[in-house]
Tab-separated table of C-alpha atoms and ligand atoms in Angstrom:
chain	number	residue	atom	x	y	z
A	1310	MET	CA	33.521	69.338	22.675
A	1311	ASN	CA	31.115	71.695	20.246
A	1312	ASN	CA	27.534	70.345	20.407
A	1313	LYS	CA	26.725	73.209	17.593
A	1314	ILE	CA	26.041	71.454	13.793
A	1315	GLY	CA	26.551	74.592	12.201
A	1316	PRO	CA	27.008	74.693	8.683
A	1317	LEU	CA	26.339	71.421	8.793
A	1318	ASN	CA	22.612	71.304	9.232
A	1319	ASN	CA	21.996	71.646	5.189
A	1320	THR	CA	23.629	67.813	4.370
A	1321	LEU	CA	21.328	68.006	0.982
A	1322	ASP	CA	23.460	70.882	-0.361
A	1323	ARG	CA	26.618	69.080	0.692
A	1324	CYS	CA	29.608	68.701	-1.537
A	1325	VAL	CA	31.551	65.319	-1.339
A	1326	ALA	CA	34.975	64.792	-2.282
A	1327	VAL	CA	35.483	60.607	-2.341
A	1328	ILE	CA	39.442	59.844	-1.994
A	1329	GLY	CA	40.960	57.122	-3.857
A	1330	LEU	CA	38.597	56.260	-7.162
A	1331	GLY	CA	39.688	52.763	-7.000
A	1332	TYR	CA	37.637	49.698	-7.329
A	1333	ALA	CA	35.576	50.809	-4.096
A	1334	GLY	CA	35.416	54.786	-4.219
A	1335	LEU	CA	34.484	55.057	-7.725
A	1336	PRO	CA	31.169	53.116	-7.762
A	1337	LEU	CA	30.356	54.598	-4.204
A	1338	ALA	CA	31.649	58.350	-5.869
A	1339	ALA	CA	29.496	57.113	-8.554
A	1340	VAL	CA	26.092	56.219	-6.529
A	1341	ILE	CA	25.933	59.709	-4.830
A	1342	ALA	CA	26.753	61.678	-7.637
A	1343	ASN	CA	23.015	59.773	-9.011
A	1344	SER	CA	21.593	61.026	-5.580
A	1345	GLY	CA	22.064	64.545	-7.104
A	1346	ARG	CA	25.465	65.872	-4.690
A	1347	SER	CA	28.303	67.321	-6.766
A	1348	VAL	CA	31.311	64.663	-5.802
A	1349	ILE	CA	34.821	65.940	-5.755
A	1350	GLY	CA	37.042	62.580	-6.542
A	1351	ILE	CA	40.730	62.508	-5.606
A	1352	ASP	CA	43.073	60.231	-6.986
A	1353	VAL	CA	46.348	59.658	-7.257
A	1354	ASP	CA	46.482	58.530	-10.511
A	1355	LYS	CA	46.134	61.071	-13.573
A	1356	LYS	CA	45.318	59.036	-16.488
A	1357	ARG	CA	42.290	57.047	-14.435
A	1358	CYS	CA	41.243	60.400	-13.221
A	1359	GLY	CA	40.892	61.787	-16.916
A	1360	LYS	CA	38.895	58.490	-17.802
A	1361	ILE	CA	36.361	59.343	-14.922
A	1362	ASN	CA	36.328	63.562	-16.763
A	1363	ASN	CA	35.361	61.988	-20.262
A	1364	GLY	CA	33.060	59.834	-19.223
A	1365	ILE	CA	34.922	56.625	-19.557
A	1366	ASN	CA	34.944	53.829	-16.633
A	1367	PRO	CA	37.845	52.733	-16.169
A	1368	ILE	CA	36.542	49.586	-14.038
A	1369	PRO	CA	34.314	47.943	-16.665
A	1370	GLU	CA	33.579	44.672	-15.377
A	1371	GLU	CA	32.033	46.856	-12.196
A	1372	GLU	CA	28.247	45.866	-12.980
A	1373	GLY	CA	26.275	49.172	-13.765
A	1374	LEU	CA	29.065	51.416	-13.336
A	1375	ASP	CA	29.405	52.657	-17.060
A	1376	SER	CA	26.296	54.382	-17.081
A	1377	LEU	CA	26.753	56.138	-13.987
A	1378	VAL	CA	30.590	57.595	-15.038
A	1379	ARG	CA	28.980	57.891	-19.111
A	1380	ALA	CA	26.262	60.564	-17.295
A	1381	TYR	CA	27.999	62.098	-14.435
A	1382	GLY	CA	31.841	62.102	-15.243
A	1383	GLY	CA	33.195	65.547	-15.270
A	1384	LYS	CA	29.803	66.968	-14.986
A	1385	THR	CA	28.610	66.149	-11.288
A	1386	LEU	CA	31.366	63.959	-10.752
A	1387	VAL	CA	34.743	65.786	-11.057
A	1388	ALA	CA	38.027	63.529	-11.007
A	1389	SER	CA	41.272	65.496	-9.825
A	1390	THR	CA	45.085	64.707	-8.507
A	1391	THR	CA	44.626	67.833	-6.486
A	1392	TYR	CA	43.205	68.154	-2.598
A	1393	GLN	CA	42.976	71.910	-3.084
A	1394	ASP	CA	40.701	70.828	-5.453
A	1395	ALA	CA	37.928	69.405	-2.936
A	1396	LYS	CA	38.393	72.149	-0.700
A	1397	LYS	CA	34.998	73.796	-0.959
A	1398	CYS	CA	33.264	70.282	0.179
A	1399	ASP	CA	32.454	69.593	3.041
A	1400	PHE	CA	31.923	65.943	3.766
A	1401	PHE	CA	35.060	63.875	2.794
A	1402	ILE	CA	35.144	60.224	2.414
A	1403	VAL	CA	38.347	58.229	2.366
A	1404	ILE	CA	39.056	55.046	0.364
A	1405	VAL	CA	42.423	54.121	0.188
A	1406	PRO	CA	43.887	50.772	0.229
A	1407	LEU	CA	46.106	49.588	3.340
A	1408	PHE	CA	48.148	46.498	3.022
A	1409	VAL	CA	50.035	44.499	4.773
A	1410	ASP	CA	54.281	44.791	5.043
A	1411	GLU	CA	56.055	41.591	4.621
A	1412	ASN	CA	55.793	41.204	8.483
A	1413	ASN	CA	51.702	40.665	8.471
A	1414	GLN	CA	51.850	44.506	9.827
A	1415	PRO	CA	49.765	47.026	8.969
A	1416	ASP	CA	51.195	49.598	6.472
A	1417	PHE	CA	49.407	53.038	7.105
A	1418	SER	CA	51.323	55.557	4.672
A	1419	MET	CA	48.679	55.830	2.247
A	1420	LEU	CA	46.005	56.942	4.874
A	1421	GLU	CA	48.582	58.571	6.062
A	1422	ASN	CA	48.980	60.936	2.820
A	1423	ALA	CA	45.231	60.832	2.206
A	1424	PHE	CA	44.508	62.189	5.922
A	1425	ARG	CA	47.479	64.998	5.629
A	1426	ASN	CA	46.261	66.042	2.370
A	1427	ILE	CA	42.908	66.309	3.662
A	1428	GLY	CA	43.596	68.346	7.132
A	1429	LYS	CA	45.201	70.832	4.794
A	1430	VAL	CA	42.082	71.795	3.201
A	1431	LEU	CA	40.031	71.078	6.562
A	1432	LYS	CA	37.098	73.408	7.151
A	1433	LYS	CA	35.764	74.482	11.170
A	1434	GLY	CA	32.523	72.298	10.531
A	1435	ASP	CA	33.630	69.550	7.966
A	1436	CYS	CA	32.877	65.809	8.584
A	1437	VAL	CA	35.784	63.480	8.005
A	1438	VAL	CA	34.936	59.337	7.148
A	1439	LEU	CA	37.235	56.622	6.683
A	1440	GLU	CA	35.606	54.115	4.852
A	1441	THR	CA	39.164	51.489	4.563
A	1442	THR	CA	38.771	48.481	6.327
A	1443	VAL	CA	41.531	49.308	9.350
A	1444	PRO	CA	42.732	48.028	12.697
A	1445	PRO	CA	39.922	49.073	15.656
A	1446	GLY	CA	40.959	51.850	17.223
A	1447	THR	CA	42.395	53.722	14.394
A	1448	THR	CA	39.946	56.320	13.090
A	1449	GLU	CA	40.514	57.558	16.634
A	1450	THR	CA	44.763	57.734	17.087
A	1451	PHE	CA	46.092	57.610	13.870
A	1452	VAL	CA	43.291	59.256	11.517
A	1453	LYS	CA	42.478	62.142	14.341
A	1454	ASP	CA	45.869	62.807	15.292
A	1455	TRP	CA	46.595	63.039	10.965
A	1456	LEU	CA	44.764	65.601	10.763
A	1457	GLU	CA	44.566	67.893	13.724
A	1458	GLU	CA	47.910	67.796	13.070
A	1459	GLU	CA	47.628	69.505	10.118
A	1460	SER	CA	44.849	71.042	10.371
A	1461	LYS	CA	44.877	73.039	13.861
A	1462	LEU	CA	41.766	71.979	14.629
A	1463	HIS	CA	40.044	69.612	16.838
A	1464	VAL	CA	37.719	67.112	16.814
A	1465	GLY	CA	34.856	68.672	17.684
A	1466	GLU	CA	35.459	71.723	15.650
A	1467	PHE	CA	35.039	69.104	13.381
A	1468	TYR	CA	33.762	65.817	12.777
A	1469	LEU	CA	35.331	62.176	12.348
A	1470	ALA	CA	33.675	59.276	11.762
A	1471	TYR	CA	34.188	55.449	10.319
A	1472	SER	CA	31.670	53.643	8.187
A	1473	PRO	CA	33.264	50.632	6.205
A	1474	GLU	CA	32.723	49.617	3.178
A	1475	ARG	CA	30.735	46.550	2.488
A	1476	ILE	CA	30.813	46.270	-1.025
A	1477	MET	CA	31.683	42.811	-3.399
A	1478	THR	CA	33.941	44.062	-6.456
A	1479	GLY	CA	31.982	43.102	-9.765
A	1480	VAL	CA	28.403	44.219	-7.839
A	1481	SER	CA	28.969	46.933	-6.046
A	1482	VAL	CA	26.560	49.599	-7.065
A	1483	SER	CA	23.912	47.187	-6.138
A	1484	ARG	CA	25.400	46.754	-3.025
A	1485	LEU	CA	25.336	49.779	-2.220
A	1486	LYS	CA	21.924	50.601	-3.072
A	1487	GLU	CA	20.493	47.610	-0.561
A	1488	PHE	CA	23.701	45.876	1.552
A	1489	PRO	CA	23.538	46.848	5.310
A	1490	LYS	CA	25.888	49.437	6.011
A	1491	VAL	CA	27.142	51.187	9.648
A	1492	VAL	CA	28.585	54.232	10.661
A	1493	GLY	CA	29.978	55.177	14.437
A	1494	GLY	CA	31.340	58.478	15.425
A	1495	VAL	CA	35.419	59.535	17.463
A	1496	ASP	CA	32.754	60.926	19.750
A	1497	GLN	CA	28.319	60.896	19.176
A	1498	HIS	CA	27.877	64.036	17.808
A	1499	SER	CA	30.584	62.573	14.853
A	1500	GLY	CA	28.410	59.618	14.537
A	1501	LYS	CA	25.365	61.242	14.442
A	1502	VAL	CA	26.763	63.569	11.625
A	1503	ALA	CA	28.160	61.425	8.859
A	1504	PHE	CA	24.748	59.415	10.145
A	1505	ASP	CA	22.060	62.003	8.757
A	1506	VAL	CA	24.706	62.406	5.529
A	1507	TYR	CA	24.626	59.112	4.477
A	1508	LYS	CA	21.378	58.766	4.938
A	1509	GLN	CA	20.749	60.669	2.236
A	1510	PHE	CA	22.407	58.002	-0.257
A	1511	ILE	CA	22.950	55.046	1.290
A	1512	GLY	CA	19.541	52.920	1.870
A	1513	ASN	CA	20.337	50.258	4.865
A	1514	LEU	CA	22.070	52.353	6.504
A	1515	SER	CA	22.579	51.853	11.091
A	1516	LEU	CA	24.150	54.331	13.132
A	1517	VAL	CA	26.574	52.289	15.804
A	1518	SER	CA	27.914	53.814	19.100
A	1519	THR	CA	31.730	54.017	18.152
A	1520	ALA	CA	33.770	54.335	15.349
A	1521	ARG	CA	35.349	51.715	17.015
A	1522	VAL	CA	32.765	49.014	17.093
A	1523	ALA	CA	32.491	50.312	13.151
A	1524	GLU	CA	35.797	49.097	12.594
A	1525	PHE	CA	35.697	45.602	14.546
A	1526	ILE	CA	32.295	45.502	12.506
A	1527	LYS	CA	34.366	45.222	9.295
A	1528	VAL	CA	37.003	42.807	10.828
A	1529	ILE	CA	35.080	40.174	12.276
A	1530	GLU	CA	32.645	40.009	8.723
A	1531	GLY	CA	36.150	38.716	7.146
A	1532	CYS	CA	37.443	36.905	9.613
A	1533	TYR	CA	34.317	34.753	9.842
A	1534	ARG	CA	34.385	34.530	6.035
A	1535	PHE	CA	38.285	33.768	6.581
A	1536	THR	CA	37.677	30.841	8.799
A	1537	ASN	CA	34.611	29.053	7.033
A	1538	ILE	CA	36.510	29.415	3.386
A	1539	ALA	CA	39.320	27.425	5.837
A	1540	LEU	CA	36.654	24.725	7.148
A	1541	ALA	CA	34.975	24.274	3.835
A	1542	ASN	CA	38.767	23.675	2.439
A	1543	GLU	CA	39.501	21.100	5.279
A	1544	LEU	CA	36.227	19.568	5.367
A	1545	PHE	CA	36.564	19.062	1.473
A	1546	LYS	CA	39.969	17.530	1.758
A	1547	ILE	CA	38.677	15.052	3.740
A	1548	ALA	CA	35.657	14.673	2.093
A	1549	GLU	CA	37.694	13.236	-0.824
A	1550	GLU	CA	40.109	11.022	1.045
A	1551	LEU	CA	37.089	9.422	2.573
A	1552	ASP	CA	35.603	9.260	-1.348
A	1553	LEU	CA	32.591	11.172	-0.251
A	1554	ASP	CA	31.128	13.900	-2.593
A	1555	PHE	CA	31.752	17.197	-0.633
A	1556	TYR	CA	29.367	19.007	-2.693
A	1557	GLU	CA	25.844	16.909	-2.051
A	1558	ALA	CA	26.747	16.546	2.106
A	1559	ARG	CA	27.356	20.323	2.221
A	1560	GLN	CA	24.085	21.188	-0.106
A	1561	HIS	CA	22.714	18.862	2.727
A	1562	ALA	CA	24.492	19.509	5.833
A	1563	ASN	CA	23.653	23.771	5.105
A	1564	HIS	CA	20.947	25.369	7.116
A	1565	GLN	CA	19.555	28.208	9.198
A	1566	TYR	CA	21.604	27.083	11.391
A	1567	CYS	CA	25.162	25.889	9.476
A	1568	ASP	CA	26.321	28.120	6.230
A	1569	ILE	CA	29.658	26.167	5.601
A	1570	HIS	CA	31.854	28.484	2.155
A	1571	LEU	CA	33.558	26.849	-0.694
A	1572	PRO	CA	36.451	25.296	-0.840
A	1573	SER	CA	39.285	26.736	-3.142
A	1574	THR	CA	42.626	26.978	-4.016
A	1575	GLY	CA	43.072	29.439	-1.132
A	1576	VAL	CA	41.967	33.574	-0.486
A	1577	GLY	CA	43.644	36.191	-2.430
A	1578	GLY	CA	42.756	40.133	-2.867
A	1579	HIS	CA	43.434	42.804	-0.730
A	1580	CYS	CA	40.717	41.911	1.585
A	1581	ILE	CA	40.070	38.831	2.999
A	1582	PRO	CA	43.056	37.570	3.319
A	1583	VAL	CA	44.469	40.363	5.184
A	1584	TYR	CA	41.642	41.480	7.999
A	1585	PRO	CA	42.682	38.865	10.402
A	1586	TRP	CA	45.826	39.598	10.265
A	1587	PHE	CA	44.819	43.006	11.909
A	1588	LEU	CA	43.099	41.088	15.152
A	1589	ILE	CA	46.599	38.217	14.985
A	1590	LYS	CA	48.813	40.911	15.520
A	1591	GLU	CA	47.514	43.079	17.569
A	1592	MET	CA	46.752	40.462	20.500
A	1593	GLU	CA	50.705	39.761	19.369
A	1594	LYS	CA	51.367	42.828	20.639
A	1595	ARG	CA	48.489	42.459	23.637
A	1596	LYS	CA	51.049	39.118	24.599
A	1597	LYS	CA	47.991	37.437	23.820
A	1598	PRO	CA	48.802	35.895	20.799
A	1599	ASP	CA	46.586	32.124	22.332
A	1600	PHE	CA	43.589	34.724	21.749
A	1601	THR	CA	43.631	34.298	17.861
A	1602	ILE	CA	44.567	30.530	17.731
A	1603	MET	CA	41.831	30.155	15.036
A	1604	LEU	CA	42.572	32.287	13.107
A	1605	GLN	CA	46.132	31.587	12.488
A	1606	SER	CA	45.509	28.384	11.546
A	1607	SER	CA	43.035	28.826	9.264
A	1608	HIS	CA	45.994	31.154	7.228
A	1609	GLY	CA	47.497	27.687	7.404
A	1610	VAL	CA	44.666	25.948	6.352
A	1611	ASN	CA	44.376	27.855	3.456
A	1612	ASP	CA	48.008	29.036	2.501
A	1613	GLY	CA	48.705	24.809	2.458
A	1614	MET	CA	45.793	24.559	-0.544
A	1615	ILE	CA	47.926	25.347	-3.257
A	1616	ASP	CA	50.382	22.379	-2.519
A	1617	TYR	CA	46.671	20.048	-2.079
A	1618	TRP	CA	46.568	21.401	-5.622
A	1619	ILE	CA	49.392	20.551	-6.710
A	1620	GLN	CA	49.833	17.339	-5.834
A	1621	ARG	CA	46.032	16.312	-6.875
A	1622	ILE	CA	47.326	18.355	-10.789
A	1623	ILE	CA	49.893	16.072	-10.598
A	1624	VAL	CA	48.532	12.446	-9.987
A	1625	TYR	CA	46.399	13.329	-12.373
A	1626	CYS	CA	48.563	14.560	-15.533
A	1627	LYS	CA	50.161	10.889	-14.485
A	1628	GLU	CA	46.647	9.715	-15.959
A	1629	VAL	CA	48.167	10.893	-19.614
A	1630	LYS	CA	50.038	8.537	-22.142
A	1631	LYS	CA	53.078	11.351	-22.198
A	1632	PRO	CA	55.602	11.985	-19.576
A	1633	LEU	CA	55.238	14.000	-17.294
A	1634	PRO	CA	56.936	17.176	-18.505
A	1635	HIS	CA	55.063	17.285	-22.201
A	1636	VAL	CA	51.694	16.962	-20.508
A	1637	LYS	CA	50.527	20.423	-21.320
A	1638	ILE	CA	48.649	22.331	-18.245
A	1639	CYS	CA	45.922	24.992	-18.579
A	1640	ILE	CA	44.785	26.785	-15.441
A	1641	LYS	CA	42.593	28.420	-16.235
A	1642	GLY	CA	42.157	31.752	-14.376
A	1643	ILE	CA	44.830	34.028	-12.511
A	1644	SER	CA	42.747	36.113	-10.713
A	1645	PHE	CA	42.059	36.317	-7.025
A	1646	ARG	CA	38.216	35.891	-7.347
A	1647	LYS	CA	36.142	34.872	-10.625
A	1648	GLY	CA	35.437	37.821	-12.538
A	1649	VAL	CA	37.694	40.373	-11.353
A	1650	LYS	CA	40.458	41.550	-13.065
A	1651	SER	CA	43.027	41.465	-10.246
A	1652	VAL	CA	45.676	39.106	-9.385
A	1653	HIS	CA	46.580	40.830	-5.630
A	1654	LYS	CA	47.789	37.655	-3.816
A	1655	SER	CA	46.105	35.825	-5.926
A	1656	ARG	CA	46.459	31.849	-5.008
A	1657	ASN	CA	45.824	30.387	-8.522
A	1658	LEU	CA	48.745	33.080	-9.773
A	1659	ALA	CA	50.505	31.144	-7.344
A	1660	LEU	CA	49.277	27.781	-8.191
A	1661	ALA	CA	50.810	28.626	-12.195
A	1662	ARG	CA	54.012	29.969	-11.196
A	1663	LEU	CA	54.733	27.285	-8.557
A	1664	LEU	CA	54.044	24.253	-11.054
A	1665	LYS	CA	56.187	26.270	-13.271
A	1666	GLU	CA	58.649	26.226	-11.065
A	1667	LYS	CA	58.543	22.517	-10.652
A	1668	GLY	CA	59.086	21.889	-13.990
A	1669	LEU	CA	55.405	21.063	-15.697
A	1670	ASN	CA	54.653	22.897	-18.975
A	1671	VAL	CA	51.832	24.786	-17.906
A	1672	TYR	CA	49.456	27.475	-19.507
A	1673	VAL	CA	47.749	30.259	-18.314
A	1674	TYR	CA	43.902	31.398	-19.639
A	1675	ASP	CA	41.866	33.817	-17.920
A	1676	GLU	CA	39.090	35.324	-19.967
A	1677	LEU	CA	39.683	38.776	-18.478
A	1678	PHE	CA	43.318	38.990	-19.512
A	1679	THR	CA	44.799	39.286	-22.573
A	1680	ARG	CA	47.526	37.119	-24.149
A	1681	ASP	CA	50.399	40.097	-24.062
A	1682	GLU	CA	48.975	40.327	-20.270
A	1683	ILE	CA	49.806	37.120	-19.385
A	1684	GLU	CA	52.637	37.050	-21.079
A	1685	GLN	CA	53.975	39.825	-19.315
A	1686	MET	CA	53.536	37.902	-16.017
A	1687	ASN	CA	56.278	35.918	-17.645
A	1688	LEU	CA	53.564	33.249	-18.376
A	1689	SER	CA	52.662	31.042	-21.656
A	1690	PHE	CA	49.183	31.468	-22.724
A	1691	SER	CA	46.911	28.820	-24.554
A	1692	THR	CA	43.235	28.314	-24.589
A	1693	PRO	CA	41.852	25.137	-22.825
A	1694	ASP	CA	41.181	23.112	-25.760
A	1695	MET	CA	45.219	23.414	-26.656
A	1696	VAL	CA	46.024	21.757	-23.627
A	1697	ASP	CA	46.211	17.817	-22.369
A	1698	VAL	CA	44.987	18.462	-18.786
A	1699	VAL	CA	42.919	21.453	-17.951
A	1700	PHE	CA	42.182	23.048	-13.691
A	1701	ASP	CA	39.239	25.586	-13.115
A	1702	PRO	CA	40.433	27.287	-10.025
A	1703	PHE	CA	37.153	28.458	-9.740
A	1704	THR	CA	34.619	25.402	-9.868
A	1705	LEU	CA	37.767	22.756	-8.542
A	1706	GLU	CA	37.187	21.090	-11.563
A	1707	LEU	CA	39.961	19.124	-13.305
A	1708	MET	CA	39.618	17.462	-16.892
A	1709	SER	CA	41.935	15.924	-19.287
A	1710	GLN	CA	41.437	16.133	-23.085
A	1711	GLU	CA	39.111	12.481	-23.114
A	1712	SER	CA	36.901	13.634	-20.670
A	1713	ARG	CA	36.213	17.019	-22.371
B	774	NAD	N1	37.834	46.092	-3.903
B	774	NAD	C1	36.404	45.491	-2.732
B	774	NAD	O1	35.849	45.336	-2.877
B	774	NAD	C2	36.483	46.559	-1.039
B	774	NAD	C3	35.770	45.478	-0.587
B	774	NAD	C4	35.407	46.132	0.561
B	774	NAD	C5	36.412	46.909	1.367
B	774	NAD	N2	37.002	47.822	0.451
B	774	NAD	C6	38.328	48.370	1.292
B	774	NAD	O2	38.631	49.665	0.010
B	774	NAD	C7	40.240	49.590	0.352
B	774	NAD	C8	40.558	50.107	-1.205
B	774	NAD	O3	40.138	49.411	-1.951
B	774	NAD	P1	39.952	48.868	-3.913
B	774	NAD	O4	39.518	48.206	-4.199
B	774	NAD	O5	39.340	50.915	-4.184
B	774	NAD	O6	41.434	49.791	-4.037
B	774	NAD	P2	42.370	50.644	-5.840
B	774	NAD	O7	43.140	49.710	-5.765
B	774	NAD	O8	41.583	49.667	-6.321
B	774	NAD	O9	41.939	51.904	-5.115
B	774	NAD	C9	42.796	52.485	-4.611
B	774	NAD	C10	42.830	53.597	-4.809
B	774	NAD	O10	43.283	54.918	-4.058
B	774	NAD	C11	44.051	55.781	-5.119
B	774	NAD	N3	44.967	56.417	-3.631
B	774	NAD	C12	45.681	55.525	-3.502
B	774	NAD	N4	46.776	56.362	-2.358
B	774	NAD	C13	46.070	57.821	-2.559
B	774	NAD	C14	46.443	59.087	-1.806
B	774	NAD	N5	46.855	59.463	-0.956
B	774	NAD	N6	45.354	59.192	-2.318
B	774	NAD	C15	44.538	59.609	-3.817
B	774	NAD	N7	44.618	58.522	-3.727
B	774	NAD	C16	45.108	57.257	-3.594
B	774	NAD	C17	44.624	54.930	-6.134
B	774	NAD	O11	45.264	55.308	-6.881
B	774	NAD	C18	43.933	54.120	-6.679
B	774	NAD	O12	42.875	54.745	-7.515
B	774	NAD	C19	40.506	48.427	0.881
B	774	NAD	O13	41.532	48.732	1.504
B	774	NAD	C20	39.459	47.999	1.433
B	774	NAD	O14	39.798	48.317	2.939
B	774	NAD	C21	37.922	47.191	-0.730
């Protein structure tokens, strides 16, 4: 193993490449540019790159991002679809999505494409860091192999680490400045090299022992939130059945050692509902499915919330003095989370669709989506004031025309 840092000594001069300029990658690229470094952003989406280079923020709902993209886009933050343009960079950060397929198995194709392309421009002394949330062990196995195969270099000649993205869409810029971030290398030296560079633009950073630990940290954080939401959903249903105010009880139950999350229509987006599968599938492979009983049942509880809410909506509609199919229902929000313009795995969109399939007279309203965008999803648009019953999936409030 080569223990010399070599050209990496001058971390302040480093040109950083950020691969993937989406919800996670663009705020990161902008924060790095704001720290005084030049950044080459690589994204396969030509339109997105064009906007960034013209100083236009493609994610307007992301707080604080507009001014950064306006200040650096096309100047010290240059977006390109061509990996060759990142050749002059010596620090590469990858943040492209990892989805699970229809059998909940991770699909590494986007990551493989990104790393093989980096491998083609990788030089001795460069450092590569993965930020996408992945099953523990990914960086030291697949990622290392893809890079070594394409570059004909070996770890030791280049450095390889993992540092999970821990932002939250909508408040990513401030989270990058304040939220604890960890980094771990596939070997000690890689961890240290990556740590020294990140330290230049991340305020709250810890070096952990290995890339595998850093990967596990992010996955278990997601599992905690996923199972906690399942617990909240289960307790909410029990409280309703017992005619108790769940929110009052939760407020007084929560303290230093108790942090019950909020109930919901289930869990959407491409993060929290996906990460438990990484562990469930790995334990299945190792013939230890009984190690993930809680994660599996949390999926059951969270996925079952749509049926629960459909029943509640139907019971509520029966109070309206109209035949059920004529009662106009508005689902006030279809994004997977309030304030994020994305319907990826959205339980609220699924709820609206299921109500429609059941023959109910359902409309959708979401302040982030235009009438056209909603109609393109094959749903009818209406403002909440034009219907008989409104369900707000973010507050779980059911309201009738009379109660508003
Ligand atoms: N969005 C979040 O709140 C969040 C939070 C924590 C972690 N993450 C992590 O970030 C990852 C990415 O999430 P996101 O929300 O930014 O996704 P996104 O879909 O918003 O953005 C991904 C971007 O990568 C680009 N891309 C895909 N394949 C590429 C390739 N081979 N080369 C270059 N660009 C490519 C896409 O065009 C897109 O612009 C997630 O899988 C997750 O692990 C996201």
